[in-house]
Amino acid sequence: MKLNWGMIGGGEGSQIGPAHRLGAQADGNFNLAAAALDADPAKGRAYAQSLGVAADRAYGDWREMLAGETAREDRIDLVTVATPNATHYEITKAFLEAGFHVLCEKPMTMTVEQGEDIVRTARAAGKICAVNYCYSAYPMVRQMRAMVRAGEIGKVRLVVTNFSHGHHGDATDADNPRVRWRYDPAMAGVSGQFADCGIHALHMASFIVGDEVEKVSADFASTIASRVLEDDAMVNFRMAGGTVGRLWTSSVAIGRQHGFDIQIFGETGGMRWASEQPNQVYYTPVGGRTQIMEKGESGLCSDAARLSRVAIAHPEGFPLAVANIYVDLAAAIRGGSSDGLPLAEDGLRSMAAVYASVASAKADGAWTDARPPMFR
Ligand code: NAI
């Protein structure tokens, strides 16, 4: 039996909408049954119907969708929230309280308090609130995680990660409305680039190492003078178990495209993965040669094998990483394990790290507690 799926945001021409539609429907787990896709109600209704949503479930806005779906016997099992950041909290909270499972885009909320409220609300409702840290669902990231957690590179000393692209590096384009909002506190919150991209890298570090980020020391810069929020950040961090972390995130690194990579260095080996070559992991045992591990080869961990869709050497990319989030969500909704699924607790940790980094940057890089108050 397919699960009924609803979507809010991700309308025609949006950046992330197509990846969710491809991802959710890739494995036959979910059927797009209801939607409020656009800030413009008429456009949202029309686009939903063009995607096959029935006219009475092609809603003009999310409140209408909440009322309509709550009243139905065949109500949606899961709703994806893919609207701009400032609306995530209100929509996610309302759907959780009404008894729906939610997949929320990152950043989950605008503040730490809102993040704690979402964690409490999901727990009280007994519903899954997942957050789309989709890079953690690439098969070879799962391979890296399994090897690191099995001790194959020994105790982890150091994590170095970057999420630095150059797509907002043109000062003459800084007033383009699709770029400007990301550096406007009213629309983006307290942080620009770190909250947009840096939190993916920080989540990935914890996801692979299996340890929480305890404190941060940050240096933020607005390299384009008209920007209020940072477009470049260097964030040093320490994990609870002592692992040293270095994170660089930037949107002005002209020439870098997606620019997300992570290296993990342990006492007996090192590993690296990059989102632009997502099918390979490089593994070097201490004193030994570097080995390239390929998605789809024999002998990978069961999680990496399970999440590989096409045969070895054939490309596999971003929409299928998003699809892997939906595979795990469908299993969790059907009563299975939620191991590996990024949850509201992860969304909250990111928000706490964003606030700690902003405070640290204002205090000349002073080390600042990055744990959410409710987890201290
Ligand atoms: P976008 O600006 O390209 O598209 C936003 C869509 O939401 C538009 O269709 C717009 O009409 C619609 N919308 C706006 N307000 C709405 C409302 N109140 N109700 C219904 N629809 C509404 O934005 P983009 O880049 O797709 O980002 C959306 C979210 O996804 C952001 O939170 C962003 O951070 C996140 N994102 C996550 C990525 C990931 O790797 N996990 C990658 C890209 C974006």
CSV table of C-alpha atoms and ligand atoms in Angstrom, one decimal:
chain,number,residue,atom,x,y,z
A,1,MET,CA,0.0,0.0,0.0
A,2,LYS,CA,1.4,3.4,-1.0
A,3,LEU,CA,1.5,6.1,1.7
A,4,ASN,CA,-0.3,9.4,0.9
A,5,TRP,CA,2.0,12.3,0.7
A,6,GLY,CA,1.5,16.0,0.8
A,7,MET,CA,3.8,18.9,-0.1
A,8,ILE,CA,3.9,22.5,0.9
A,9,GLY,CA,6.2,24.8,-1.1
A,10,GLY,CA,8.4,23.5,-3.9
A,11,GLY,CA,6.2,25.1,-6.6
A,12,GLU,CA,7.0,25.5,-10.2
A,13,GLY,CA,10.5,26.8,-10.8
A,14,SER,CA,11.6,26.3,-7.2
A,15,GLN,CA,15.0,24.9,-6.5
A,16,ILE,CA,14.3,22.0,-4.2
A,17,GLY,CA,10.7,21.0,-5.2
A,18,PRO,CA,11.7,18.7,-8.1
A,19,ALA,CA,14.2,16.7,-6.0
A,20,HIS,CA,11.4,16.0,-3.4
A,21,ARG,CA,8.9,14.9,-6.1
A,22,LEU,CA,11.5,12.7,-7.8
A,23,GLY,CA,12.7,11.4,-4.4
A,24,ALA,CA,9.4,10.7,-2.7
A,25,GLN,CA,7.9,8.9,-5.7
A,26,ALA,CA,11.1,7.0,-6.9
A,27,ASP,CA,10.4,3.8,-5.0
A,28,GLY,CA,6.6,3.6,-5.1
A,29,ASN,CA,6.3,4.3,-1.4
A,30,PHE,CA,4.5,7.7,-1.7
A,31,ASN,CA,1.7,9.1,-3.8
A,32,LEU,CA,1.4,12.9,-4.2
A,33,ALA,CA,-2.1,13.2,-2.9
A,34,ALA,CA,-2.3,16.8,-1.6
A,35,ALA,CA,-0.4,20.0,-2.1
A,36,ALA,CA,-0.1,23.7,-1.4
A,37,LEU,CA,2.8,24.4,-3.6
A,38,ASP,CA,3.1,28.1,-4.1
A,39,ALA,CA,3.0,31.4,-2.3
A,40,ASP,CA,0.5,32.4,-5.0
A,41,PRO,CA,-2.7,30.3,-4.3
A,42,ALA,CA,-3.9,30.2,-7.9
A,43,LYS,CA,-0.5,29.2,-9.2
A,44,GLY,CA,-0.2,26.5,-6.5
A,45,ARG,CA,-3.6,25.0,-7.3
A,46,ALA,CA,-3.0,24.9,-11.0
A,47,TYR,CA,0.5,23.4,-10.7
A,48,ALA,CA,-0.6,20.7,-8.2
A,49,GLN,CA,-3.4,19.6,-10.6
A,50,SER,CA,-0.9,19.5,-13.5
A,51,LEU,CA,1.1,17.1,-11.3
A,52,GLY,CA,-2.0,14.8,-10.9
A,53,VAL,CA,-3.3,16.0,-7.6
A,54,ALA,CA,-7.1,15.9,-7.4
A,55,ALA,CA,-8.8,19.3,-7.6
A,56,ASP,CA,-10.2,19.1,-4.1
A,57,ARG,CA,-6.7,18.4,-2.7
A,58,ALA,CA,-4.9,21.1,-4.7
A,59,TYR,CA,-5.0,23.7,-2.0
A,60,GLY,CA,-4.3,27.4,-2.1
A,61,ASP,CA,-2.4,27.6,1.1
A,62,TRP,CA,-1.2,25.4,4.0
A,63,ARG,CA,-3.9,26.4,6.4
A,64,GLU,CA,-6.6,25.3,3.9
A,65,MET,CA,-4.6,22.0,3.4
A,66,LEU,CA,-4.3,21.4,7.2
A,67,ALA,CA,-8.1,21.8,7.6
A,68,GLY,CA,-8.9,19.8,4.5
A,69,GLU,CA,-6.6,16.9,5.2
A,70,THR,CA,-7.4,16.7,8.9
A,71,ALA,CA,-11.1,16.2,8.0
A,72,ARG,CA,-10.4,13.3,5.5
A,73,GLU,CA,-10.4,9.6,6.2
A,74,ASP,CA,-7.6,9.1,3.6
A,75,ARG,CA,-5.6,11.9,5.0
A,76,ILE,CA,-1.9,12.2,4.1
A,77,ASP,CA,0.6,10.1,6.0
A,78,LEU,CA,3.5,12.6,5.6
A,79,VAL,CA,3.8,16.2,4.7
A,80,THR,CA,7.0,17.8,3.3
A,81,VAL,CA,7.6,21.4,4.1
A,82,ALA,CA,9.8,23.0,1.4
A,83,THR,CA,8.9,26.6,1.8
A,84,PRO,CA,11.4,29.4,2.6
A,85,ASN,CA,13.0,29.2,6.0
A,86,ALA,CA,10.9,31.7,8.0
A,87,THR,CA,7.7,29.7,7.5
A,88,HIS,CA,9.1,26.2,8.5
A,89,TYR,CA,8.4,26.5,12.3
A,90,GLU,CA,4.7,27.5,12.0
A,91,ILE,CA,3.8,25.0,9.4
A,92,THR,CA,5.7,22.1,10.9
A,93,LYS,CA,4.4,22.7,14.4
A,94,ALA,CA,0.8,22.9,13.1
A,95,PHE,CA,1.0,19.6,11.2
A,96,LEU,CA,2.7,17.7,14.0
A,97,GLU,CA,0.0,18.9,16.5
A,98,ALA,CA,-2.7,17.7,14.1
A,99,GLY,CA,-1.1,14.2,14.0
A,100,PHE,CA,0.9,14.2,10.7
A,101,HIS,CA,4.4,13.0,10.2
A,102,VAL,CA,6.6,15.8,8.8
A,103,LEU,CA,9.7,16.1,6.6
A,104,CYS,CA,11.0,19.7,7.0
A,105,GLU,CA,13.6,21.4,4.9
A,106,LYS,CA,16.7,22.8,6.6
A,107,PRO,CA,17.2,25.0,8.6
A,108,MET,CA,14.3,23.5,10.6
A,109,THR,CA,13.6,26.8,12.4
A,110,MET,CA,14.8,30.4,12.8
A,111,THR,CA,15.7,30.2,16.5
A,112,VAL,CA,16.9,27.6,19.1
A,113,GLU,CA,13.7,28.1,21.1
A,114,GLN,CA,11.6,27.2,18.1
A,115,GLY,CA,13.8,24.2,17.5
A,116,GLU,CA,13.3,23.0,21.1
A,117,ASP,CA,9.6,23.5,20.7
A,118,ILE,CA,9.5,21.3,17.5
A,119,VAL,CA,11.4,18.5,19.3
A,120,ARG,CA,8.9,18.7,22.2
A,121,THR,CA,5.9,18.9,19.9
A,122,ALA,CA,7.0,15.9,17.8
A,123,ARG,CA,7.7,13.8,21.0
A,124,ALA,CA,4.3,14.8,22.6
A,125,ALA,CA,2.5,14.0,19.3
A,126,GLY,CA,4.4,10.7,18.9
A,127,LYS,CA,5.0,11.7,15.2
A,128,ILE,CA,8.2,11.7,13.2
A,129,CYS,CA,9.7,15.0,12.4
A,130,ALA,CA,12.6,14.5,10.0
A,131,VAL,CA,14.9,17.2,8.5
A,132,ASN,CA,16.2,17.0,5.0
A,133,TYR,CA,19.9,16.6,5.6
A,134,CYS,CA,19.9,14.6,2.4
A,135,TYR,CA,23.6,14.4,1.8
A,136,SER,CA,23.8,11.9,4.8
A,137,ALA,CA,21.8,9.5,2.7
A,138,TYR,CA,24.3,9.0,-0.1
A,139,PRO,CA,25.3,5.4,-0.2
A,140,MET,CA,29.1,6.1,0.2
A,141,VAL,CA,28.5,8.5,3.1
A,142,ARG,CA,26.7,5.5,4.8
A,143,GLN,CA,29.8,3.4,3.9
A,144,MET,CA,32.1,6.0,5.5
A,145,ARG,CA,29.9,6.2,8.6
A,146,ALA,CA,29.8,2.4,9.0
A,147,MET,CA,33.6,2.2,8.7
A,148,VAL,CA,34.3,5.1,11.0
A,149,ARG,CA,31.9,3.8,13.6
A,150,ALA,CA,33.3,0.3,13.3
A,151,GLY,CA,36.7,1.7,14.3
A,152,GLU,CA,38.4,1.1,10.9
A,153,ILE,CA,40.3,4.4,11.1
A,154,GLY,CA,40.7,4.2,14.9
A,155,LYS,CA,39.8,7.0,17.3
A,156,VAL,CA,38.9,10.1,15.2
A,157,ARG,CA,41.3,12.9,15.7
A,158,LEU,CA,40.2,15.4,13.2
A,159,VAL,CA,37.3,16.3,10.8
A,160,VAL,CA,37.9,18.9,8.0
A,161,THR,CA,34.8,19.8,6.0
A,162,ASN,CA,33.9,22.5,3.5
A,163,PHE,CA,30.7,23.7,1.9
A,164,SER,CA,31.9,26.5,-0.2
A,165,HIS,CA,30.6,27.6,-3.6
A,166,GLY,CA,30.9,30.8,-5.6
A,167,HIS,CA,27.4,31.4,-6.7
A,168,HIS,CA,26.8,34.6,-4.7
A,169,GLY,CA,30.2,36.0,-5.5
A,170,ASP,CA,29.2,38.5,-8.1
A,171,ALA,CA,28.8,41.8,-6.3
A,172,THR,CA,26.8,43.2,-9.3
A,173,ASP,CA,24.2,40.4,-8.7
A,174,ALA,CA,23.9,41.0,-4.9
A,175,ASP,CA,20.5,42.8,-5.3
A,176,ASN,CA,18.9,40.0,-7.3
A,177,PRO,CA,15.9,39.1,-5.1
A,178,ARG,CA,16.6,35.4,-5.2
A,179,VAL,CA,20.1,36.1,-3.7
A,180,ARG,CA,19.4,39.1,-1.5
A,181,TRP,CA,16.9,37.5,0.9
A,182,ARG,CA,19.6,35.0,2.0
A,183,TYR,CA,21.6,37.8,3.6
A,184,ASP,CA,18.6,39.8,5.0
A,185,PRO,CA,18.0,39.0,8.7
A,186,ALA,CA,14.3,39.5,8.4
A,187,MET,CA,14.1,36.6,5.8
A,188,ALA,CA,17.1,34.4,6.7
A,189,GLY,CA,17.5,34.9,10.5
A,190,VAL,CA,20.7,35.5,12.4
A,191,SER,CA,23.0,33.8,9.9
A,192,GLY,CA,23.4,33.7,6.1
A,193,GLN,CA,25.8,31.2,4.6
A,194,PHE,CA,26.5,29.2,7.8
A,195,ALA,CA,22.7,28.5,8.4
A,196,ASP,CA,22.2,27.9,4.7
A,197,CYS,CA,25.1,25.5,3.8
A,198,GLY,CA,27.4,25.2,6.8
A,199,ILE,CA,24.9,23.3,8.8
A,200,HIS,CA,24.9,20.5,6.3
A,201,ALA,CA,28.6,20.1,6.9
A,202,LEU,CA,28.3,20.2,10.6
A,203,HIS,CA,25.5,17.7,10.6
A,204,MET,CA,27.6,15.4,8.4
A,205,ALA,CA,30.5,15.6,10.8
A,206,SER,CA,28.3,14.4,13.7
A,207,PHE,CA,26.5,11.9,11.5
A,208,ILE,CA,29.7,10.1,10.5
A,209,VAL,CA,31.7,10.4,13.7
A,210,GLY,CA,28.7,9.6,15.9
A,211,ASP,CA,29.4,12.4,18.4
A,212,GLU,CA,27.9,15.8,19.1
A,213,VAL,CA,29.4,19.2,18.5
A,214,GLU,CA,30.1,20.6,22.0
A,215,LYS,CA,31.5,24.1,21.3
A,216,VAL,CA,32.4,26.4,18.4
A,217,SER,CA,34.8,29.3,17.7
A,218,ALA,CA,33.7,31.2,14.6
A,219,ASP,CA,35.0,33.9,12.4
A,220,PHE,CA,32.2,35.4,10.1
A,221,ALA,CA,32.8,37.8,7.3
A,222,SER,CA,30.5,39.7,4.9
A,223,THR,CA,32.9,40.0,2.0
A,224,ILE,CA,30.3,41.9,-0.1
A,225,ALA,CA,29.9,45.1,1.9
A,226,SER,CA,26.1,45.6,1.3
A,227,ARG,CA,25.4,42.2,3.1
A,228,VAL,CA,24.3,42.3,6.7
A,229,LEU,CA,24.7,38.6,7.2
A,230,GLU,CA,27.9,36.6,6.6
A,231,ASP,CA,28.7,35.2,3.1
A,232,ASP,CA,31.9,33.4,4.4
A,233,ALA,CA,32.6,31.7,7.7
A,234,MET,CA,35.3,29.7,9.3
A,235,VAL,CA,34.0,27.6,12.2
A,236,ASN,CA,36.4,25.6,14.4
A,237,PHE,CA,34.6,23.1,16.6
A,238,ARG,CA,35.2,20.4,19.2
A,239,MET,CA,33.2,17.3,19.7
A,240,ALA,CA,32.3,15.9,23.1
A,241,GLY,CA,34.8,13.0,22.7
A,242,GLY,CA,37.6,15.5,21.8
A,243,THR,CA,37.6,15.3,18.0
A,244,VAL,CA,38.9,18.5,16.5
A,245,GLY,CA,36.7,20.0,13.7
A,246,ARG,CA,37.4,22.6,11.0
A,247,LEU,CA,34.6,23.9,8.8
A,248,TRP,CA,34.8,26.5,6.0
A,249,THR,CA,31.6,27.6,4.3
A,250,SER,CA,31.4,30.3,1.7
A,251,SER,CA,29.2,31.6,-1.1
A,252,VAL,CA,31.8,33.8,-2.7
A,253,ALA,CA,34.4,31.1,-3.6
A,254,ILE,CA,34.2,31.8,-7.3
A,255,GLY,CA,35.1,28.7,-9.3
A,256,ARG,CA,33.9,26.2,-6.7
A,257,GLN,CA,30.6,24.7,-7.8
A,258,HIS,CA,28.8,22.7,-5.1
A,259,GLY,CA,31.9,22.6,-3.0
A,260,PHE,CA,30.8,20.1,-0.2
A,261,ASP,CA,33.4,17.7,1.0
A,262,ILE,CA,34.4,16.0,4.2
A,263,GLN,CA,37.7,14.4,5.4
A,264,ILE,CA,37.9,12.3,8.6
A,265,PHE,CA,41.3,11.6,10.0
A,266,GLY,CA,41.7,8.9,12.7
A,267,GLU,CA,44.6,7.3,14.6
A,268,THR,CA,45.0,4.5,12.0
A,269,GLY,CA,43.7,5.9,8.8
A,270,GLY,CA,41.9,8.7,6.9
A,271,MET,CA,38.8,8.9,4.6
A,272,ARG,CA,37.4,11.5,2.3
A,273,TRP,CA,34.2,12.0,0.3
A,274,ALA,CA,33.0,14.9,-1.9
A,275,SER,CA,29.4,15.6,-3.1
A,276,GLU,CA,30.7,16.3,-6.6
A,277,GLN,CA,32.0,12.7,-6.8
A,278,PRO,CA,29.5,11.1,-4.6
A,279,ASN,CA,30.1,7.5,-5.8
A,280,GLN,CA,33.6,7.2,-4.4
A,281,VAL,CA,35.1,7.2,-0.9
A,282,TYR,CA,38.9,7.4,-0.5
A,283,TYR,CA,40.4,5.4,2.3
A,284,THR,CA,44.0,5.4,3.4
A,285,PRO,CA,45.2,3.1,6.2
A,286,VAL,CA,48.2,4.5,8.1
A,287,GLY,CA,51.4,3.6,6.2
A,288,GLY,CA,49.4,2.2,3.4
A,289,ARG,CA,48.2,3.1,-0.1
A,290,THR,CA,45.0,5.0,-0.8
A,291,GLN,CA,42.1,2.8,-1.9
A,292,ILE,CA,39.1,4.1,-3.9
A,293,MET,CA,35.9,2.4,-2.8
A,294,GLU,CA,33.1,2.5,-5.4
A,295,LYS,CA,29.3,2.6,-4.9
A,296,GLY,CA,27.9,-0.7,-6.1
A,297,GLU,CA,31.0,-2.8,-5.5
A,298,SER,CA,30.8,-6.0,-3.5
A,299,GLY,CA,31.7,-5.9,0.2
A,300,LEU,CA,30.1,-2.6,1.1
A,301,CYS,CA,28.2,-2.2,4.4
A,302,SER,CA,24.5,-3.3,4.2
A,303,ASP,CA,23.3,0.3,4.5
A,304,ALA,CA,25.4,1.4,1.5
A,305,ALA,CA,24.3,-1.6,-0.6
A,306,ARG,CA,20.6,-1.1,0.3
A,307,LEU,CA,20.7,2.6,-0.8
A,308,SER,CA,22.6,2.0,-4.1
A,309,ARG,CA,20.0,2.1,-6.9
A,310,VAL,CA,22.0,1.5,-10.1
A,311,ALA,CA,24.9,-0.8,-10.9
A,312,ILE,CA,28.5,0.0,-10.2
A,313,ALA,CA,30.1,2.8,-12.3
A,314,HIS,CA,26.7,4.2,-13.3
A,315,PRO,CA,26.2,7.7,-11.8
A,316,GLU,CA,23.8,8.2,-8.9
A,317,GLY,CA,23.1,11.6,-7.6
A,318,PHE,CA,21.2,14.2,-5.6
A,319,PRO,CA,17.6,13.2,-6.2
A,320,LEU,CA,18.4,9.7,-5.3
A,321,ALA,CA,20.0,10.8,-2.0
A,322,VAL,CA,16.7,12.7,-1.3
A,323,ALA,CA,14.9,9.4,-2.4
A,324,ASN,CA,16.9,7.6,0.3
A,325,ILE,CA,15.5,9.9,2.9
A,326,TYR,CA,12.0,9.0,1.8
A,327,VAL,CA,12.9,5.3,1.8
A,328,ASP,CA,13.8,5.5,5.4
A,329,LEU,CA,10.8,7.7,6.2
A,330,ALA,CA,8.4,5.2,4.7
A,331,ALA,CA,10.0,2.4,6.7
A,332,ALA,CA,9.8,4.5,9.9
A,333,ILE,CA,6.2,5.5,9.3
A,334,ARG,CA,5.4,1.8,8.7
A,335,GLY,CA,6.8,1.1,12.2
A,336,GLY,CA,10.5,0.3,11.3
A,337,SER,CA,13.7,1.8,12.6
A,338,SER,CA,14.6,5.4,12.2
A,339,ASP,CA,18.3,4.7,12.3
A,340,GLY,CA,20.2,7.1,10.0
A,341,LEU,CA,17.2,9.4,9.5
A,342,PRO,CA,18.0,13.0,10.4
A,343,LEU,CA,15.4,14.0,12.9
A,344,ALA,CA,14.2,17.2,14.7
A,345,GLU,CA,16.9,16.7,17.3
A,346,ASP,CA,19.4,17.2,14.5
A,347,GLY,CA,17.6,20.2,13.2
A,348,LEU,CA,17.7,21.7,16.7
A,349,ARG,CA,21.4,20.9,17.1
A,350,SER,CA,22.1,22.8,13.9
A,351,MET,CA,20.1,25.9,15.2
A,352,ALA,CA,22.0,25.8,18.5
A,353,ALA,CA,25.3,25.7,16.5
A,354,VAL,CA,24.2,28.6,14.3
A,355,TYR,CA,23.4,30.8,17.4
A,356,ALA,CA,26.6,29.8,19.1
A,357,SER,CA,28.7,30.6,16.0
A,358,VAL,CA,27.0,34.0,15.6
A,359,ALA,CA,27.8,34.8,19.3
A,360,SER,CA,31.3,33.5,18.9
A,361,ALA,CA,32.0,35.6,15.8
A,362,LYS,CA,30.8,38.7,17.6
A,363,ALA,CA,33.1,37.9,20.5
A,364,ASP,CA,36.2,37.5,18.3
A,365,GLY,CA,36.0,33.8,18.1
A,366,ALA,CA,35.6,33.0,21.8
A,367,TRP,CA,34.8,29.3,22.3
A,368,THR,CA,31.0,29.1,22.8
A,369,ASP,CA,28.8,26.2,24.0
A,370,ALA,CA,27.0,24.9,20.9
A,371,ARG,CA,24.7,22.4,22.6
A,372,PRO,CA,20.9,23.1,22.7
A,373,PRO,CA,19.9,24.1,26.3
A,374,MET,CA,17.6,21.1,26.5
A,375,PHE,CA,20.5,18.6,25.8
A,376,ARG,CA,23.0,20.1,28.2
B,1,NAI,P1,12.6,28.7,-3.8
B,1,NAI,O1,12.5,30.2,-3.5
B,1,NAI,O2,13.3,28.3,-5.1
B,1,NAI,O3,11.2,28.1,-3.8
B,1,NAI,C1,10.3,28.3,-2.7
B,1,NAI,C2,8.9,27.8,-3.2
B,1,NAI,O4,8.0,27.8,-2.0
B,1,NAI,C3,8.2,28.6,-4.3
B,1,NAI,O5,7.6,27.7,-5.1
B,1,NAI,C4,7.3,29.5,-3.5
B,1,NAI,O6,6.2,29.9,-4.3
B,1,NAI,C5,6.8,28.5,-2.4
B,1,NAI,N1,6.3,29.2,-1.2
B,1,NAI,C6,6.7,30.3,-0.6
B,1,NAI,N2,6.0,30.5,0.5
B,1,NAI,C7,5.0,29.6,0.5
B,1,NAI,C8,3.9,29.3,1.4
B,1,NAI,N3,3.7,30.1,2.5
B,1,NAI,N4,3.1,28.3,1.1
B,1,NAI,C9,3.3,27.5,0.0
B,1,NAI,N5,4.4,27.7,-0.8
B,1,NAI,C10,5.2,28.7,-0.6
B,1,NAI,O7,13.3,28.1,-2.5
B,1,NAI,P2,14.2,26.8,-2.5
B,1,NAI,O8,15.6,27.1,-2.8
B,1,NAI,O9,13.5,25.6,-3.1
B,1,NAI,O10,14.3,26.5,-0.9
B,1,NAI,C11,13.2,26.1,-0.1
B,1,NAI,C12,13.7,25.5,1.2
B,1,NAI,O11,14.5,24.3,0.9
B,1,NAI,C13,14.6,26.4,2.0
B,1,NAI,O12,14.3,26.3,3.4
B,1,NAI,C14,16.0,26.0,1.7
B,1,NAI,O13,16.9,26.2,2.7
B,1,NAI,C15,15.8,24.5,1.5
B,1,NAI,N6,16.8,23.9,0.5
B,1,NAI,C16,17.4,22.7,1.0
B,1,NAI,C17,18.3,22.1,0.2
B,1,NAI,C18,18.9,20.8,0.7
B,1,NAI,O14,20.0,20.4,0.2
B,1,NAI,N7,18.3,20.1,1.6
B,1,NAI,C19,18.7,22.6,-1.1
B,1,NAI,C20,17.9,23.8,-1.5
B,1,NAI,C21,17.0,24.4,-0.7
